[in-house]
C-alpha angles and dihedrals in degrees: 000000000000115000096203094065127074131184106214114185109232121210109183091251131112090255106066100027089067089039080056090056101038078053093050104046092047083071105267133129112235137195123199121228127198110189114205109202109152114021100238127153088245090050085052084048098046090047095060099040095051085053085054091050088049092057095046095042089048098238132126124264134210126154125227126218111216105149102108087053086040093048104048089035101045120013096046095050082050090049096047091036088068097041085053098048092252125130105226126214107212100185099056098056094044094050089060092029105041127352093062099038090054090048086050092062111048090044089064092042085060092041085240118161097209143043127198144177141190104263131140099234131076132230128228148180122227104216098200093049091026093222137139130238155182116242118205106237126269090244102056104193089071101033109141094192091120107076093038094072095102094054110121131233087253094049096044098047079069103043125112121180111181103190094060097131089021114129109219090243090056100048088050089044091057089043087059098041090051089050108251136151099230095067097115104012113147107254116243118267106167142062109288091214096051111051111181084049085246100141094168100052087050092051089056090043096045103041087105088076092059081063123084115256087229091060114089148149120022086358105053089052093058098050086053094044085049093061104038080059086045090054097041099057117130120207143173128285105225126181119224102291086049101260122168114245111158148321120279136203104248131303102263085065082081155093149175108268087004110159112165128065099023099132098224124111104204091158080246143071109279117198113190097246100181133352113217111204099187098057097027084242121163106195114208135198143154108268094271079064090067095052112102124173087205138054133182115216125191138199096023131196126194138205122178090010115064125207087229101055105092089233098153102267086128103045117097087251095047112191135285128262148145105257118198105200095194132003102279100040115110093217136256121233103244136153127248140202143165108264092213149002096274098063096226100125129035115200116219113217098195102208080223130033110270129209134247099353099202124216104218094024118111115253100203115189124211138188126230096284091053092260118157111250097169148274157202152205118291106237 
């Protein structure tokens, strides 16, 4: 491997085009990547405007194809999330399943020693575990931590992000001084794959995926007649006691703490509190009703804290950390401790009630110095 090249992946947006260029004037040698992962109009955009950075910038360009990995990892676990109730957060699985492994790869392919990309987080070592983390940015406002927690020991030893203490505006203010046309390029706020915003309406295009590629003719179309009727269930709105208020659309119109567009006139502020797939429930309450003091988190992954260190996750008093419950959440101090022998659950005792706890959603811990410790998907 050779430590004077890098392999930086390369969006299109501002980020990672002025990460490209920091990279490039501390000395190293640094080769562009565009991943494709879903064929949109914008993907075809955004591919042609990050090989146009790289040429301004001087740096090599190659494109990546990971849509077969970004289709079966993330696309289908969006599609299924919302049939089962549950809110999915894309970004978090394709950066484990498929953005670094694509990076990965081509790192390896140009005998590169590093990959970077153009995040606003830091990553560290921890010379007494020896393990590798994830560090919240210094500017915590735009700190983008929180979808990295699923990153391994082996990903993140290679991993360089350069705008770890940049402010936004200065990152926008170098991108105009160096000439580039990202300068002032809006930053992404929805989901790449789905590009009018219309989850719903994708769900219903895209239910042939969930069935197996062996499976054709007659039945093929009744599988897939069997989950547009799934999806298209409608079902009842109930408040807490299980009262009967009114009929919904169908359960993946919903979310956890949703308030608008429900469709339903109570003469009060109405909040979705649950969403109960089996029954096709959509539990309703005031906002108190959102606010929980526990959380349960599956298939976890960890970073500076390792499963193995008896660190007193399974002990009855657990340990103490600062746990985000979605992207844009600052954190609640909360314990936290193993459910069972196994190791398979961790329950999140939040030290004040927080709102809208999520299923689907990731819960990250962090310490006291905003390293990642690990984290896991609110069931």
């Amino acid at each position: 491997m050779d430590k004077n090249k890098i392999i930086i992946g390369l969006s299109g947006g501002v980020d990672s085009s002025v990460a490209a260029f920091l990279l490039r004037e501390q000395g190293y040698e640094v080769k562009g990547c565009f991943m494709r992962s879903f064929d949109t109009e914008t993907s075809k955009r955004e591919c042609e405007l990050a090989e146009r950075l790289a040429s301004r910038i001087g740096i090599s360009f190659e494109v990546a194809d990971g849509r077969e990995d970004f289709l079966s990892e993330v696309v289908e676990y969006f599609l299924r999330s919302y049939m089962e109730g549950r809110t999915p957060n894309p970004c978090c699985i394709c950066n484990r399943t498929v953005k670094w492994p694509t990076l990965m790869k081509a790192m390896k392919k140009a005998g590169a020693d590093k990959l970077a990309t153009g995040h606003y987080a830091g990553v560290g070592f921890d010379e007494h575990s020896g393990r590798y983390y994830i560090q919240r940015a210094e500017r915590i406002k735009k700190d983008q931590s929180y979808a990295l927690y699923r990153l391994s020991q082996e990903e993140l030893s290679h991993t360089v992000m350069p705008l770890f203490s940049y402010y936004k505006e200065d990152v926008r203010e170098l991108a105009r001084r160096i000439g580039l046309d990202t300068a002032d390029k809006p930053d992404s706020q929805e989901i790449c794959f789905i590009e009018d915003g219309k989850y719903q309406s994708f769900i219903m295009e895209h239910l042939d995926m969930l069935i197996p590629a062996d499976i054709s003719g007659t039945e093929r179309k009744q599988m897939l007649s069997g989950l547009r009727e799934r999806v298209e269930r409608k079902g009842s709105f109930v408040d807490v006691n299980g009262r009967f208020l009114g009929e919904h659309e169908g359960i993946i119109n919903y979310t956890i703490g949703q308030r608008k567009g429900l469709g339903i006139a109570l003469g009060k502020r109405a909040f979705v509190k649950e969403i109960r797939p089996g029954s096709c429930e959509v539990v309703l309450s005031d906002d108190e009703g959102l606010y929980a003091r526990e959380a349960l988190v599956s298939d976890l992954s960890f970073q500076l804290l390792a499963i193995d260190d008896n660190l007193g996750l399974s002990s009855p008093e657990g340990i103490e950390a600062t746990v985000k419950i979605r992207y844009g959440d600052r954190g609640m101090k909360a314990r936290l401790s193993f459910t069972d022998e196994e190791r398979n659950n961790i329950r999140i005792h939040f030290q004040e009630p927080v709102r809208a706890v999520t299923p689907g959603q990731a819960a990250v811990f962090y310490d006291d110095e905003g390293r990642i410790l690990g984290g896991g998907t609110i069931l």
